[in-house]
Amino acid sequence: MGAYATVYADWKADPEGFWLKAAEAIDWAEPPTTALDASDAPLYGWFADAKVNACWNAVDRHVEAGHGARTAIIHDSPITGSKSSISFAELRDRVASLAGALAARGVGKGDRVVIYMPMVPEALVAMLACARIGAVHSVVFGGFAAPELAVRIEDAKPKAIIAASCGIEPGRVIAYKPLVDAAIEMSEHKPDVCIIFQRPQGEAALGPRDVEWHAAQAGTAPADCVPVGGMDPLYILYTSGTTGAPKGVVRATGGYLVALAWTMPNIYGIEAGDVFWSASDVGWVVGHSYICYGPLIAGATTIVFEGKPVGTPDAGTFWRVIEEHAVKSFFTAPTALRAIKREDPNGDRIRDYDLDTLQYLFLAGERADPDTVVWAQQHLKVPVIDHWWQTETGWAIAGNPAGIELLPVKPGSPTVPMPGYDVQILSEAGTPAAAGELGAVAIRLPLPPGTLPTLWNADDRFVKSYLATFPGYYETGDAGMIDEDGYVHIMARTDDVINVAGHRLSTGAMEEVLASHPDVAECAVVGVADELKGQMPLGFLCLNKGCERDAETVIAECVRLVRDRIGPVAAFKTAIVVDRLPKTRSGKILRGVMGRIADGRDWKAPATIDDPAALEEIGEGLSRIGFGRPG
């Protein structure tokens, strides 16, 4: 860890000097004179005395530097069969035009705008247009139902909503406009205007509040960039799966730009002119940081992909995009990779494409099981780098800094803490854990630039949710350990650590073992109530496509695997084979819901579920083996 250790030590020795140096990569209207503002601790701020504009740094400065002809955005939509590209100069003009349309309708600095869009370039144009005039955008994932959208409208109180007429998924068109109308009807707050981008696959009828995307821009003057304060919010992003009052993560402008500018070359190995692809959605934090702002700030080309990893048309879709657009670094979720692995366990489709441009594959979003990492490394022949971060942090807490020094990959670990993050493993009492000991993962305050300074209009809730359990630390909600080499291992959410006869066990460690079975494509382990031992682990197994072996035989082998590798202490005795696991639309497995079904407790399917039929299958499978109830 020579080069990495030096960089990390430099940060630790002089955190403010480190980030002021990193801030030199940003164009400031008024440069910062100080880095950290600790005047309201434990609420910290970065670059509070500076002025800056995010859109200028992502778009205009590249045009002004003579790179206007460089490709900024590639849109690849296998679901509609269309492809297009936008240069930085074209992007500037489109963004300035939409920003002018917003300004003409009274939207200005500090006003909120809700964006409800599918994966089309116009989604990025909308985000950048808000940033251009200092408005605060709040992107809501286009798959959310009207009630979920309504609570976000009520909390953010937007002056405007920007939406598409529809979204497109395999085999169906989803009308967005009726969902927007229903959400506005449910909310006490009413926006002044809705700007609707009409898609030919499903145009929407417009009402008195609505104006069509192009018509809104006709006759309005393009808007210039408006500098905002370093601590002024760039966006509000509501965490997925929230219930009751939504939790709006605030992203301060100055620190976010500095953090993203640092990560592109140092973590992802991306420089100006490179092609970067993050196969996520603009509704999630990854889409904000690494589809929109991060690549564009770096002057790189970003890919906006509308489709699925398999089924559009096959398990070779990802590799076709990488070959066709000469992708250098690719970022996706372990869930997507597992879906491909399940369809193509031998990697046959990978060999159909020339992937010579690909240098790195990055994974985040859920824990990357070692078997999937090894499978990808063997077939792609590039480093497969798991890294760990959260909606709240906005960028990687722990990772493998490929642009500084590519460290040895340890499957099952997102590698080491990044500069800015002092990661500690704490016991329930708040004392440091020994190397290799499981505990709560916490980060010593202050958090670095780019992370959340608070929640929207909810400072007290921010402190209670993240800072109260371990004073002086940010509580991540994850459980893990740090090994003797300093590598961080994220084993599960804290809630997924189960207590079996007094032994604290990680469901993630059991999933790691199960995923190593050659017939298992994907799995989940949940804790269920047990009168004798308190809790017992219960496994769910999805088998590889084409597996013809008897399910009971595979289950028996998996039980033996866990016993052999973790030991009898795990008390792993029961598993069922299912065709699919219930997931949120961001790809996270609904382990909590599955556990409640297994225990026979009341449960409610969240509005963010990706596949409702999977819950029914889980319930039916559990009822067959004596757990829970069907449905």
Tab-separated table of N, CA and C in Angstrom, residues 8 11-12 388 397-398 416-418 420-425 441-444 473 476 481-482 488 490:
chain	number	residue	atom	x	y	z
A	8	TYR	N	-3.380	8.555	1.964
A	8	TYR	CA	-4.251	8.496	3.140
A	8	TYR	C	-3.586	9.179	4.337
A	11	TRP	N	-3.817	12.921	4.002
A	11	TRP	CA	-5.124	13.436	4.432
A	11	TRP	C	-5.207	13.476	5.949
A	12	LYS	N	-4.803	12.401	6.596
A	12	LYS	CA	-4.964	12.311	8.048
A	12	LYS	C	-4.116	13.361	8.759
A	388	TRP	N	-17.763	0.405	-1.328
A	388	TRP	CA	-18.902	0.539	-0.426
A	388	TRP	C	-19.164	2.000	-0.123
A	397	ILE	N	-16.974	5.225	0.598
A	397	ILE	CA	-16.351	5.216	1.919
A	397	ILE	C	-15.093	4.353	1.874
A	398	ALA	N	-15.222	3.168	1.294
A	398	ALA	CA	-14.092	2.248	1.161
A	398	ALA	C	-14.048	1.743	-0.271
A	416	VAL	N	-10.196	-0.691	1.209
A	416	VAL	CA	-9.709	0.134	2.316
A	416	VAL	C	-10.428	1.483	2.358
A	417	PRO	N	-10.395	2.174	3.510
A	417	PRO	CA	-11.046	3.484	3.594
A	417	PRO	C	-10.401	4.497	2.646
A	418	MET	N	-11.243	5.344	2.076
A	418	MET	CA	-10.764	6.420	1.230
A	418	MET	C	-10.399	7.634	2.098
A	420	GLY	N	-10.555	10.936	3.943
A	420	GLY	CA	-11.747	11.605	4.445
A	420	GLY	C	-12.553	10.736	5.387
A	421	TYR	N	-12.360	9.422	5.301
A	421	TYR	CA	-13.139	8.489	6.114
A	421	TYR	C	-12.240	7.762	7.115
A	422	ASP	N	-12.469	8.051	8.394
A	422	ASP	CA	-11.789	7.334	9.469
A	422	ASP	C	-12.762	6.263	9.951
A	423	VAL	N	-12.658	5.067	9.368
A	423	VAL	CA	-13.618	3.986	9.608
A	423	VAL	C	-13.204	3.192	10.848
A	424	GLN	N	-14.170	2.977	11.740
A	424	GLN	CA	-13.933	2.233	12.965
A	424	GLN	C	-15.000	1.153	13.119
A	425	ILE	N	-14.641	0.042	13.760
A	425	ILE	CA	-15.588	-1.009	14.120
A	425	ILE	C	-15.831	-0.909	15.622
A	441	VAL	N	-20.180	-0.631	12.004
A	441	VAL	CA	-19.248	0.186	11.239
A	441	VAL	C	-19.629	1.655	11.434
A	442	ALA	N	-18.690	2.435	11.932
A	442	ALA	CA	-18.929	3.853	12.191
A	442	ALA	C	-17.768	4.661	11.624
A	443	ILE	N	-18.019	5.955	11.375
A	443	ILE	CA	-17.015	6.843	10.809
A	443	ILE	C	-16.831	8.026	11.741
A	444	ARG	N	-15.599	8.253	12.115
A	444	ARG	CA	-15.309	9.359	13.027
A	444	ARG	C	-15.621	10.696	12.351
A	473	TYR	N	-19.300	9.963	16.213
A	473	TYR	CA	-19.231	9.113	15.035
A	473	TYR	C	-20.524	9.211	14.218
A	476	THR	N	-23.200	4.090	10.339
A	476	THR	CA	-23.540	3.707	8.972
A	476	THR	C	-24.755	2.797	8.900
A	481	MET	N	-16.214	-5.794	9.773
A	481	MET	CA	-14.972	-5.928	10.512
A	481	MET	C	-13.845	-5.342	9.673
A	482	ILE	N	-12.716	-5.114	10.310
A	482	ILE	CA	-11.488	-4.707	9.623
A	482	ILE	C	-10.446	-5.781	9.906
A	488	VAL	N	-11.519	-3.337	4.950
A	488	VAL	CA	-12.847	-3.286	5.540
A	488	VAL	C	-13.703	-4.389	4.926
A	490	ILE	N	-17.712	-5.469	4.850
A	490	ILE	CA	-19.090	-5.150	5.200
A	490	ILE	C	-19.881	-6.444	5.078
